[in-house]
Amino acid sequence: MGYEIVIATLGRLIDVLENRYLVLGRCTYVVLDEADRMIDMGFEPDVQKILEYIPVTNQKPDTDEAEDPEKMKINFEMGKHKYRQTVMFSATMPAAVERLARNYLRRPAVVYIGSAGKPHERVEQRVLLMGEGEKRKRQLEVLARGFEPPIIIFVNQKKGVDVLAKSLAKMGYNACMFHGGKGQEQREFALSNLKAGAKDILVATDVAGRGIDIHDVSMVLNYDMAKNIEDYIHRIGRTGRAGKSGVALTFLTKEDSSVFYDLKQAFLESPVSTCPPELSNHPDAQHKPGTILTKKRREETIFA
């Protein structure tokens, strides 16, 4: 009977396109959700391949006609051959995503909700610098401050999620786990429990950092700092949603020094956050990694 909407992962969509189970000849609306994540994971060629299956005959004209609202409205409401709308949703816009947008979008309108690539203005950011062995103790101190559930705790590795969630359960906390090693049903069950109030804490990897909306998350705790600032921005965006305010607390160790500079900038760009001296004055927070040559390297560059 045909379908009006197809929601797909990249690999499976390419599979059905190549086997001609699906034809996109009449497709008029394309959404690329979390485009930056797809690019980060190396799926840019797959995205391009899928877009090439969509006909170019219904592309919006690259002329001033595209800026005429009346003509665009007529085409949308009455035209047999509607112009294709290609939409990209992303909280961050790295260079690769901008390149993709330039290649496949014609005269795009850019809509900002908040500031792209920057922390939300209602999220108060905090950091604590410590040794790796101090994290467990400091976490209990933070949870004892009485943040209202639900709370999300981010850990970088799946094994770390399991260990931390089980440890919290033994201490009497109502925690559940969420990571890529869990099946889809298990992840949905964990989310539904958190949303319903059956669980108070979600311990998760970056899988929970995007595309998940849980109402009234009071705090995001980065037990492990994200490996890059883009993932950090997505993580802390799980709180302070829909007009609410929230707190994002991050545990930092010397192993996270490569992101100190970017993290400092995120604090400075936030109207509700104050960068602590231990971060703002830290030597690794003064310059972006790779931008400053050592004296010896400068000399080698000059004499080369």
PDB file of C-alpha atoms in Angstrom:
ATOM      1  CA  MET A   1       0.000   0.000   0.000  1.00  0.00           C
ATOM      2  CA  GLY A   2       2.986   2.288   0.296  1.00  0.00           C
ATOM      3  CA  TYR A   3       4.154   4.437   3.176  1.00  0.00           C
ATOM      4  CA  GLU A   4       4.161   8.148   3.921  1.00  0.00           C
ATOM      5  CA  ILE A   5       7.084   8.242   6.365  1.00  0.00           C
ATOM      6  CA  VAL A   6      10.247   6.159   6.599  1.00  0.00           C
ATOM      7  CA  ILE A   7      12.398   6.321   9.741  1.00  0.00           C
ATOM      8  CA  ALA A   8      15.661   4.461   9.315  1.00  0.00           C
ATOM      9  CA  THR A   9      19.249   3.940  10.328  1.00  0.00           C
ATOM     10  CA  LEU A  10      21.777   4.582   7.576  1.00  0.00           C
ATOM     11  CA  GLY A  11      22.977   1.041   6.935  1.00  0.00           C
ATOM     12  CA  ARG A  12      19.532  -0.517   6.731  1.00  0.00           C
ATOM     13  CA  LEU A  13      18.221   2.282   4.513  1.00  0.00           C
ATOM     14  CA  ILE A  14      21.097   1.806   2.049  1.00  0.00           C
ATOM     15  CA  ASP A  15      20.367  -1.931   2.054  1.00  0.00           C
ATOM     16  CA  VAL A  16      16.717  -1.545   1.058  1.00  0.00           C
ATOM     17  CA  LEU A  17      17.567   1.137  -1.508  1.00  0.00           C
ATOM     18  CA  GLU A  18      20.200  -1.013  -3.205  1.00  0.00           C
ATOM     19  CA  ASN A  19      17.793  -3.973  -3.295  1.00  0.00           C
ATOM     20  CA  ARG A  20      15.040  -1.720  -4.692  1.00  0.00           C
ATOM     21  CA  TYR A  21      12.655  -2.513  -1.829  1.00  0.00           C
ATOM     22  CA  LEU A  22      12.335   1.232  -1.397  1.00  0.00           C
ATOM     23  CA  VAL A  23      12.353   4.009  -3.980  1.00  0.00           C
ATOM     24  CA  LEU A  24      12.684   7.658  -2.985  1.00  0.00           C
ATOM     25  CA  GLY A  25      11.520   9.117  -6.290  1.00  0.00           C
ATOM     26  CA  ARG A  26       8.596  10.926  -4.642  1.00  0.00           C
ATOM     27  CA  CYS A  27      10.378  11.933  -1.456  1.00  0.00           C
ATOM     28  CA  THR A  28       9.784  15.605  -0.652  1.00  0.00           C
ATOM     29  CA  TYR A  29      10.947  15.901   2.964  1.00  0.00           C
ATOM     30  CA  VAL A  30      14.273  14.666   4.325  1.00  0.00           C
ATOM     31  CA  VAL A  31      15.390  14.974   7.951  1.00  0.00           C
ATOM     32  CA  LEU A  32      18.955  14.324   9.099  1.00  0.00           C
ATOM     33  CA  ASP A  33      18.746  14.108  12.884  1.00  0.00           C
ATOM     34  CA  GLU A  34      21.950  14.459  14.937  1.00  0.00           C
ATOM     35  CA  ALA A  35      23.891  15.051  11.732  1.00  0.00           C
ATOM     36  CA  ASP A  36      27.069  15.845  13.658  1.00  0.00           C
ATOM     37  CA  ARG A  37      27.017  12.457  15.346  1.00  0.00           C
ATOM     38  CA  MET A  38      26.657  10.682  12.008  1.00  0.00           C
ATOM     39  CA  ILE A  39      29.679  12.551  10.685  1.00  0.00           C
ATOM     40  CA  ASP A  40      31.710  11.873  13.862  1.00  0.00           C
ATOM     41  CA  MET A  41      31.044   8.152  13.503  1.00  0.00           C
ATOM     42  CA  GLY A  42      32.346   8.156   9.930  1.00  0.00           C
ATOM     43  CA  PHE A  43      28.979   7.900   8.191  1.00  0.00           C
ATOM     44  CA  GLU A  44      29.370  10.925   5.904  1.00  0.00           C
ATOM     45  CA  PRO A  45      29.741   8.704   2.766  1.00  0.00           C
ATOM     46  CA  ASP A  46      26.571   6.816   3.769  1.00  0.00           C
ATOM     47  CA  VAL A  47      24.627  10.069   4.196  1.00  0.00           C
ATOM     48  CA  GLN A  48      25.808  11.252   0.792  1.00  0.00           C
ATOM     49  CA  LYS A  49      24.892   7.928  -0.797  1.00  0.00           C
ATOM     50  CA  ILE A  50      21.332   8.100   0.537  1.00  0.00           C
ATOM     51  CA  LEU A  51      20.879  11.687  -0.607  1.00  0.00           C
ATOM     52  CA  GLU A  52      21.985  10.656  -4.099  1.00  0.00           C
ATOM     53  CA  TYR A  53      18.986   8.293  -4.284  1.00  0.00           C
ATOM     54  CA  ILE A  54      16.668  11.270  -3.910  1.00  0.00           C
ATOM     55  CA  PRO A  55      15.857  12.914  -7.268  1.00  0.00           C
ATOM     56  CA  VAL A  56      17.254  16.349  -8.080  1.00  0.00           C
ATOM     57  CA  THR A  57      14.223  17.216 -10.222  1.00  0.00           C
ATOM     58  CA  ASN A  58      12.309  18.510  -7.194  1.00  0.00           C
ATOM     59  CA  GLN A  59      15.117  20.602  -5.715  1.00  0.00           C
ATOM     60  CA  LYS A  60      14.311  24.150  -4.785  1.00  0.00           C
ATOM     61  CA  PRO A  61      15.563  26.581  -7.461  1.00  0.00           C
ATOM     62  CA  ASP A  62      18.849  28.249  -6.660  1.00  0.00           C
ATOM     63  CA  THR A  63      17.532  31.635  -7.809  1.00  0.00           C
ATOM     64  CA  ASP A  64      15.743  34.585  -6.265  1.00  0.00           C
ATOM     65  CA  GLU A  65      12.493  32.662  -6.745  1.00  0.00           C
ATOM     66  CA  ALA A  66      13.510  30.623  -3.721  1.00  0.00           C
ATOM     67  CA  GLU A  67      13.325  33.816  -1.643  1.00  0.00           C
ATOM     68  CA  ASP A  68       9.779  34.630  -2.784  1.00  0.00           C
ATOM     69  CA  PRO A  69       7.450  33.465   0.033  1.00  0.00           C
ATOM     70  CA  GLU A  70       4.333  33.586  -2.144  1.00  0.00           C
ATOM     71  CA  LYS A  71       5.780  31.330  -4.835  1.00  0.00           C
ATOM     72  CA  MET A  72       7.120  28.939  -2.221  1.00  0.00           C
ATOM     73  CA  LYS A  73       3.706  28.823  -0.538  1.00  0.00           C
ATOM     74  CA  ILE A  74       1.935  28.089  -3.827  1.00  0.00           C
ATOM     75  CA  ASN A  75       4.360  25.276  -4.591  1.00  0.00           C
ATOM     76  CA  PHE A  76       3.911  23.802  -1.123  1.00  0.00           C
ATOM     77  CA  GLU A  77       0.117  23.963  -1.112  1.00  0.00           C
ATOM     78  CA  MET A  78      -0.833  23.369  -4.732  1.00  0.00           C
ATOM     79  CA  GLY A  79       2.110  22.193  -6.789  1.00  0.00           C
ATOM     80  CA  LYS A  80       2.134  18.623  -8.104  1.00  0.00           C
ATOM     81  CA  HIS A  81       5.904  18.631  -7.933  1.00  0.00           C
ATOM     82  CA  LYS A  82       6.688  19.980  -4.497  1.00  0.00           C
ATOM     83  CA  TYR A  83      10.194  21.217  -3.875  1.00  0.00           C
ATOM     84  CA  ARG A  84      12.171  19.004  -1.589  1.00  0.00           C
ATOM     85  CA  GLN A  85      12.774  20.197   1.948  1.00  0.00           C
ATOM     86  CA  THR A  86      16.004  18.971   3.529  1.00  0.00           C
ATOM     87  CA  VAL A  87      16.280  19.613   7.256  1.00  0.00           C
ATOM     88  CA  MET A  88      19.254  19.060   9.558  1.00  0.00           C
ATOM     89  CA  PHE A  89      18.943  19.030  13.341  1.00  0.00           C
ATOM     90  CA  SER A  90      22.080  19.340  15.426  1.00  0.00           C
ATOM     91  CA  ALA A  91      23.166  20.993  18.662  1.00  0.00           C
ATOM     92  CA  THR A  92      26.693  21.455  17.313  1.00  0.00           C
ATOM     93  CA  MET A  93      27.851  22.374  13.808  1.00  0.00           C
ATOM     94  CA  PRO A  94      31.412  21.186  13.208  1.00  0.00           C
ATOM     95  CA  ALA A  95      33.094  21.898   9.863  1.00  0.00           C
ATOM     96  CA  ALA A  96      32.137  18.520   8.358  1.00  0.00           C
ATOM     97  CA  VAL A  97      28.433  19.153   9.003  1.00  0.00           C
ATOM     98  CA  GLU A  98      28.649  22.643   7.499  1.00  0.00           C
ATOM     99  CA  ARG A  99      30.302  21.129   4.427  1.00  0.00           C
ATOM    100  CA  LEU A 100      27.482  18.613   4.111  1.00  0.00           C
ATOM    101  CA  ALA A 101      24.931  21.427   4.429  1.00  0.00           C
ATOM    102  CA  ARG A 102      26.611  23.449   1.673  1.00  0.00           C
ATOM    103  CA  ASN A 103      26.637  20.440  -0.645  1.00  0.00           C
ATOM    104  CA  TYR A 104      23.028  19.374  -0.210  1.00  0.00           C
ATOM    105  CA  LEU A 105      21.015  22.384   0.954  1.00  0.00           C
ATOM    106  CA  ARG A 106      20.010  25.236  -1.304  1.00  0.00           C
ATOM    107  CA  ARG A 107      19.755  28.668   0.250  1.00  0.00           C
ATOM    108  CA  PRO A 108      19.133  27.167   3.685  1.00  0.00           C
ATOM    109  CA  ALA A 109      17.417  29.056   6.465  1.00  0.00           C
ATOM    110  CA  VAL A 110      19.237  28.662   9.771  1.00  0.00           C
ATOM    111  CA  VAL A 111      17.109  28.529  12.911  1.00  0.00           C
ATOM    112  CA  TYR A 112      18.894  28.880  16.241  1.00  0.00           C
ATOM    113  CA  ILE A 113      17.251  27.800  19.484  1.00  0.00           C
ATOM    114  CA  GLY A 114      19.766  29.019  22.005  1.00  0.00           C
ATOM    115  CA  SER A 115      23.279  29.098  20.532  1.00  0.00           C
ATOM    116  CA  ALA A 116      24.627  26.285  18.393  1.00  0.00           C
ATOM    117  CA  GLY A 117      27.562  24.534  20.002  1.00  0.00           C
ATOM    118  CA  LYS A 118      27.188  26.431  23.274  1.00  0.00           C
ATOM    119  CA  PRO A 119      25.720  25.386  26.621  1.00  0.00           C
ATOM    120  CA  HIS A 120      22.114  26.331  27.268  1.00  0.00           C
ATOM    121  CA  GLU A 121      21.671  29.572  29.190  1.00  0.00           C
ATOM    122  CA  ARG A 122      19.570  27.863  31.883  1.00  0.00           C
ATOM    123  CA  VAL A 123      22.172  25.216  32.706  1.00  0.00           C
ATOM    124  CA  GLU A 124      24.482  26.151  35.558  1.00  0.00           C
ATOM    125  CA  GLN A 125      27.831  24.452  35.000  1.00  0.00           C
ATOM    126  CA  ARG A 126      30.100  23.408  37.852  1.00  0.00           C
ATOM    127  CA  VAL A 127      33.371  21.460  37.972  1.00  0.00           C
ATOM    128  CA  LEU A 128      35.398  19.707  40.650  1.00  0.00           C
ATOM    129  CA  LEU A 129      39.064  18.865  40.062  1.00  0.00           C
ATOM    130  CA  MET A 130      40.204  15.688  41.795  1.00  0.00           C
ATOM    131  CA  GLY A 131      42.207  12.506  41.551  1.00  0.00           C
ATOM    132  CA  GLU A 132      40.653   9.458  39.881  1.00  0.00           C
ATOM    133  CA  GLY A 133      40.385   7.672  43.216  1.00  0.00           C
ATOM    134  CA  GLU A 134      38.293  10.451  44.764  1.00  0.00           C
ATOM    135  CA  LYS A 135      35.355  10.206  42.368  1.00  0.00           C
ATOM    136  CA  ARG A 136      33.293   7.648  44.268  1.00  0.00           C
ATOM    137  CA  LYS A 137      33.488   9.579  47.531  1.00  0.00           C
ATOM    138  CA  ARG A 138      32.719  12.939  45.870  1.00  0.00           C
ATOM    139  CA  GLN A 139      29.786  11.444  43.999  1.00  0.00           C
ATOM    140  CA  LEU A 140      28.132  10.390  47.246  1.00  0.00           C
ATOM    141  CA  GLU A 141      28.709  13.887  48.632  1.00  0.00           C
ATOM    142  CA  VAL A 142      26.997  15.380  45.571  1.00  0.00           C
ATOM    143  CA  LEU A 143      24.014  13.016  45.750  1.00  0.00           C
ATOM    144  CA  ALA A 144      23.647  13.783  49.453  1.00  0.00           C
ATOM    145  CA  ARG A 145      22.985  17.444  48.597  1.00  0.00           C
ATOM    146  CA  GLY A 146      19.404  16.517  47.824  1.00  0.00           C
ATOM    147  CA  PHE A 147      18.997  17.049  44.084  1.00  0.00           C
ATOM    148  CA  GLU A 148      15.497  16.078  43.051  1.00  0.00           C
ATOM    149  CA  PRO A 149      15.177  13.032  40.782  1.00  0.00           C
ATOM    150  CA  PRO A 150      15.535  12.296  37.966  1.00  0.00           C
ATOM    151  CA  ILE A 151      19.335  12.591  37.776  1.00  0.00           C
ATOM    152  CA  ILE A 152      21.585  11.436  34.911  1.00  0.00           C
ATOM    153  CA  ILE A 153      25.172  10.306  35.549  1.00  0.00           C
ATOM    154  CA  PHE A 154      27.456   9.948  32.519  1.00  0.00           C
ATOM    155  CA  VAL A 155      30.328   7.466  32.389  1.00  0.00           C
ATOM    156  CA  ASN A 156      32.591   6.923  29.378  1.00  0.00           C
ATOM    157  CA  GLN A 157      32.633   3.116  29.272  1.00  0.00           C
ATOM    158  CA  LYS A 158      29.866   0.514  29.333  1.00  0.00           C
ATOM    159  CA  LYS A 159      31.647  -1.498  32.010  1.00  0.00           C
ATOM    160  CA  GLY A 160      31.883   1.626  34.155  1.00  0.00           C
ATOM    161  CA  VAL A 161      28.123   2.142  33.848  1.00  0.00           C
ATOM    162  CA  ASP A 162      27.391  -1.370  35.138  1.00  0.00           C
ATOM    163  CA  VAL A 163      29.834  -1.101  38.039  1.00  0.00           C
ATOM    164  CA  LEU A 164      28.652   2.339  39.135  1.00  0.00           C
ATOM    165  CA  ALA A 165      24.932   1.544  38.877  1.00  0.00           C
ATOM    166  CA  LYS A 166      25.322  -1.646  40.915  1.00  0.00           C
ATOM    167  CA  SER A 167      27.387   0.217  43.499  1.00  0.00           C
ATOM    168  CA  LEU A 168      24.704   2.906  43.828  1.00  0.00           C
ATOM    169  CA  ALA A 169      22.015   0.225  44.194  1.00  0.00           C
ATOM    170  CA  LYS A 170      23.943  -1.378  47.075  1.00  0.00           C
ATOM    171  CA  MET A 171      24.048   2.012  48.799  1.00  0.00           C
ATOM    172  CA  GLY A 172      20.277   2.333  48.581  1.00  0.00           C
ATOM    173  CA  TYR A 173      19.982   4.524  45.497  1.00  0.00           C
ATOM    174  CA  ASN A 174      17.377   3.657  42.888  1.00  0.00           C
ATOM    175  CA  ALA A 175      19.536   3.504  39.743  1.00  0.00           C
ATOM    176  CA  CYS A 176      19.194   2.000  36.264  1.00  0.00           C
ATOM    177  CA  MET A 177      21.659   1.490  33.387  1.00  0.00           C
ATOM    178  CA  PHE A 178      21.662   2.738  29.803  1.00  0.00           C
ATOM    179  CA  HIS A 179      24.370   1.997  27.232  1.00  0.00           C
ATOM    180  CA  GLY A 180      24.987   0.454  23.808  1.00  0.00           C
ATOM    181  CA  GLY A 181      25.537  -3.013  25.265  1.00  0.00           C
ATOM    182  CA  LYS A 182      21.905  -3.145  26.362  1.00  0.00           C
ATOM    183  CA  GLY A 183      19.190  -4.270  23.977  1.00  0.00           C
ATOM    184  CA  GLN A 184      16.635  -1.791  22.683  1.00  0.00           C
ATOM    185  CA  GLU A 185      13.924  -3.169  24.980  1.00  0.00           C
ATOM    186  CA  GLN A 186      16.219  -2.886  28.010  1.00  0.00           C
ATOM    187  CA  ARG A 187      17.074   0.726  27.184  1.00  0.00           C
ATOM    188  CA  GLU A 188      13.443   1.653  26.654  1.00  0.00           C
ATOM    189  CA  PHE A 189      12.523  -0.047  29.914  1.00  0.00           C
ATOM    190  CA  ALA A 190      15.201   1.934  31.791  1.00  0.00           C
ATOM    191  CA  LEU A 191      13.979   5.218  30.299  1.00  0.00           C
ATOM    192  CA  SER A 192      10.330   4.473  31.021  1.00  0.00           C
ATOM    193  CA  ASN A 193      11.193   3.654  34.646  1.00  0.00           C
ATOM    194  CA  LEU A 194      13.069   6.923  35.002  1.00  0.00           C
ATOM    195  CA  LYS A 195      10.275   8.951  33.425  1.00  0.00           C
ATOM    196  CA  ALA A 196       7.633   7.237  35.559  1.00  0.00           C
ATOM    197  CA  GLY A 197       9.567   7.846  38.774  1.00  0.00           C
ATOM    198  CA  ALA A 198      10.236   4.160  39.448  1.00  0.00           C
ATOM    199  CA  LYS A 199      13.962   4.948  39.199  1.00  0.00           C
ATOM    200  CA  ASP A 200      15.720   8.088  40.381  1.00  0.00           C
ATOM    201  CA  ILE A 201      19.104   7.876  38.655  1.00  0.00           C
ATOM    202  CA  LEU A 202      20.085   6.913  35.110  1.00  0.00           C
ATOM    203  CA  VAL A 203      23.739   5.869  34.745  1.00  0.00           C
ATOM    204  CA  ALA A 204      24.634   6.050  31.067  1.00  0.00           C
ATOM    205  CA  THR A 205      27.246   6.408  28.343  1.00  0.00           C
ATOM    206  CA  ASP A 206      27.057   9.010  25.574  1.00  0.00           C
ATOM    207  CA  VAL A 207      24.253   6.948  24.002  1.00  0.00           C
ATOM    208  CA  ALA A 208      21.938   8.907  26.338  1.00  0.00           C
ATOM    209  CA  GLY A 209      23.550  12.230  25.435  1.00  0.00           C
ATOM    210  CA  ARG A 210      21.473  12.853  22.329  1.00  0.00           C
ATOM    211  CA  GLY A 211      17.889  12.565  21.228  1.00  0.00           C
ATOM    212  CA  ILE A 212      16.516  11.750  24.679  1.00  0.00           C
ATOM    213  CA  ASP A 213      14.031  14.014  26.424  1.00  0.00           C
ATOM    214  CA  ILE A 214      13.352  13.321  30.088  1.00  0.00           C
ATOM    215  CA  HIS A 215      11.278  15.936  31.868  1.00  0.00           C
ATOM    216  CA  ASP A 216      12.649  17.858  34.836  1.00  0.00           C
ATOM    217  CA  VAL A 217      16.153  16.377  35.064  1.00  0.00           C
ATOM    218  CA  SER A 218      17.559  18.416  37.954  1.00  0.00           C
ATOM    219  CA  MET A 219      21.207  17.478  37.498  1.00  0.00           C
ATOM    220  CA  VAL A 220      23.580  15.937  34.993  1.00  0.00           C
ATOM    221  CA  LEU A 221      26.715  14.556  36.628  1.00  0.00           C
ATOM    222  CA  ASN A 222      29.695  13.882  34.371  1.00  0.00           C
ATOM    223  CA  TYR A 223      31.361  11.232  36.504  1.00  0.00           C
ATOM    224  CA  ASP A 224      33.781  10.939  33.571  1.00  0.00           C
ATOM    225  CA  MET A 225      34.361  14.063  31.496  1.00  0.00           C
ATOM    226  CA  ALA A 226      33.380  13.654  27.845  1.00  0.00           C
ATOM    227  CA  LYS A 227      36.216  13.109  25.384  1.00  0.00           C
ATOM    228  CA  ASN A 228      35.345  16.271  23.441  1.00  0.00           C
ATOM    229  CA  ILE A 229      33.404  19.471  24.013  1.00  0.00           C
ATOM    230  CA  GLU A 230      30.656  18.562  21.513  1.00  0.00           C
ATOM    231  CA  ASP A 231      29.663  15.479  23.504  1.00  0.00           C
ATOM    232  CA  TYR A 232      29.848  17.534  26.704  1.00  0.00           C
ATOM    233  CA  ILE A 233      27.400  20.111  25.274  1.00  0.00           C
ATOM    234  CA  HIS A 234      24.985  17.353  24.278  1.00  0.00           C
ATOM    235  CA  ARG A 235      25.225  15.676  27.680  1.00  0.00           C
ATOM    236  CA  ILE A 236      24.481  18.744  29.756  1.00  0.00           C
ATOM    237  CA  GLY A 237      21.614  19.560  27.402  1.00  0.00           C
ATOM    238  CA  ARG A 238      19.630  16.760  29.062  1.00  0.00           C
ATOM    239  CA  THR A 239      18.881  19.218  31.882  1.00  0.00           C
ATOM    240  CA  GLY A 240      17.551  22.777  31.703  1.00  0.00           C
ATOM    241  CA  ARG A 241      14.982  21.789  29.058  1.00  0.00           C
ATOM    242  CA  ALA A 242      11.583  23.255  28.195  1.00  0.00           C
ATOM    243  CA  GLY A 243      12.053  26.446  30.179  1.00  0.00           C
ATOM    244  CA  LYS A 244      13.375  24.723  33.301  1.00  0.00           C
ATOM    245  CA  SER A 245      16.761  25.332  34.916  1.00  0.00           C
ATOM    246  CA  GLY A 246      19.305  22.665  35.749  1.00  0.00           C
ATOM    247  CA  VAL A 247      22.779  21.928  37.079  1.00  0.00           C
ATOM    248  CA  ALA A 248      25.617  20.203  35.216  1.00  0.00           C
ATOM    249  CA  LEU A 249      28.437  19.044  37.491  1.00  0.00           C
ATOM    250  CA  THR A 250      31.643  17.585  36.052  1.00  0.00           C
ATOM    251  CA  PHE A 251      34.415  15.647  37.762  1.00  0.00           C
ATOM    252  CA  LEU A 252      37.771  16.545  36.208  1.00  0.00           C
ATOM    253  CA  THR A 253      41.103  14.759  36.551  1.00  0.00           C
ATOM    254  CA  LYS A 254      44.482  15.419  34.974  1.00  0.00           C
ATOM    255  CA  GLU A 255      43.559  12.841  32.317  1.00  0.00           C
ATOM    256  CA  ASP A 256      40.979  15.321  30.969  1.00  0.00           C
ATOM    257  CA  SER A 257      43.490  18.125  30.346  1.00  0.00           C
ATOM    258  CA  SER A 258      43.000  18.007  26.562  1.00  0.00           C
ATOM    259  CA  VAL A 259      39.499  19.501  26.964  1.00  0.00           C
ATOM    260  CA  PHE A 260      40.301  22.044  29.693  1.00  0.00           C
ATOM    261  CA  TYR A 261      40.551  24.956  27.256  1.00  0.00           C
ATOM    262  CA  ASP A 262      37.248  24.215  25.498  1.00  0.00           C
ATOM    263  CA  LEU A 263      35.539  23.592  28.824  1.00  0.00           C
ATOM    264  CA  LYS A 264      36.763  26.929  30.141  1.00  0.00           C
ATOM    265  CA  GLN A 265      35.281  28.638  27.059  1.00  0.00           C
ATOM    266  CA  ALA A 266      31.947  26.893  27.679  1.00  0.00           C
ATOM    267  CA  PHE A 267      31.911  28.351  31.189  1.00  0.00           C
ATOM    268  CA  LEU A 268      32.784  31.837  29.957  1.00  0.00           C
ATOM    269  CA  GLU A 269      29.978  31.732  27.373  1.00  0.00           C
ATOM    270  CA  SER A 270      27.361  30.785  29.978  1.00  0.00           C
ATOM    271  CA  PRO A 271      25.474  33.644  31.683  1.00  0.00           C
ATOM    272  CA  VAL A 272      24.677  31.507  34.748  1.00  0.00           C
ATOM    273  CA  SER A 273      28.025  29.766  35.298  1.00  0.00           C
ATOM    274  CA  THR A 274      31.222  30.901  36.986  1.00  0.00           C
ATOM    275  CA  CYS A 275      34.498  29.314  35.944  1.00  0.00           C
ATOM    276  CA  PRO A 276      36.366  28.245  39.105  1.00  0.00           C
ATOM    277  CA  PRO A 277      39.968  29.474  39.493  1.00  0.00           C
ATOM    278  CA  GLU A 278      41.365  25.933  39.487  1.00  0.00           C
ATOM    279  CA  LEU A 279      40.103  25.547  35.910  1.00  0.00           C
ATOM    280  CA  SER A 280      40.484  29.117  34.612  1.00  0.00           C
ATOM    281  CA  ASN A 281      44.073  29.369  35.879  1.00  0.00           C
ATOM    282  CA  HIS A 282      45.125  25.851  34.960  1.00  0.00           C
ATOM    283  CA  PRO A 283      48.055  25.835  32.459  1.00  0.00           C
ATOM    284  CA  ASP A 284      46.200  23.454  30.111  1.00  0.00           C
ATOM    285  CA  ALA A 285      43.197  25.817  29.998  1.00  0.00           C
ATOM    286  CA  GLN A 286      45.173  28.760  28.635  1.00  0.00           C
ATOM    287  CA  HIS A 287      45.616  27.548  25.053  1.00  0.00           C
ATOM    288  CA  LYS A 288      43.817  25.122  22.771  1.00  0.00           C
ATOM    289  CA  PRO A 289      45.901  21.938  22.419  1.00  0.00           C
ATOM    290  CA  GLY A 290      48.068  21.996  19.320  1.00  0.00           C
ATOM    291  CA  THR A 291      47.967  25.786  18.807  1.00  0.00           C
ATOM    292  CA  ILE A 292      51.102  26.682  20.758  1.00  0.00           C
ATOM    293  CA  LEU A 293      54.508  25.459  19.668  1.00  0.00           C
ATOM    294  CA  THR A 294      57.191  24.834  22.228  1.00  0.00           C
ATOM    295  CA  LYS A 295      60.272  27.045  22.077  1.00  0.00           C
ATOM    296  CA  LYS A 296      62.312  24.223  20.557  1.00  0.00           C
ATOM    297  CA  ARG A 297      59.638  23.517  17.929  1.00  0.00           C
ATOM    298  CA  ARG A 298      59.425  27.244  17.065  1.00  0.00           C
ATOM    299  CA  GLU A 299      63.144  27.372  16.557  1.00  0.00           C
ATOM    300  CA  GLU A 300      63.046  24.281  14.371  1.00  0.00           C
ATOM    301  CA  THR A 301      60.242  25.834  12.327  1.00  0.00           C
ATOM    302  CA  ILE A 302      62.140  29.109  11.868  1.00  0.00           C
ATOM    303  CA  PHE A 303      65.390  27.460  10.794  1.00  0.00           C
ATOM    304  CA  ALA A 304      63.601  24.981   8.552  1.00  0.00           C
TER     305      ALA A 304
END
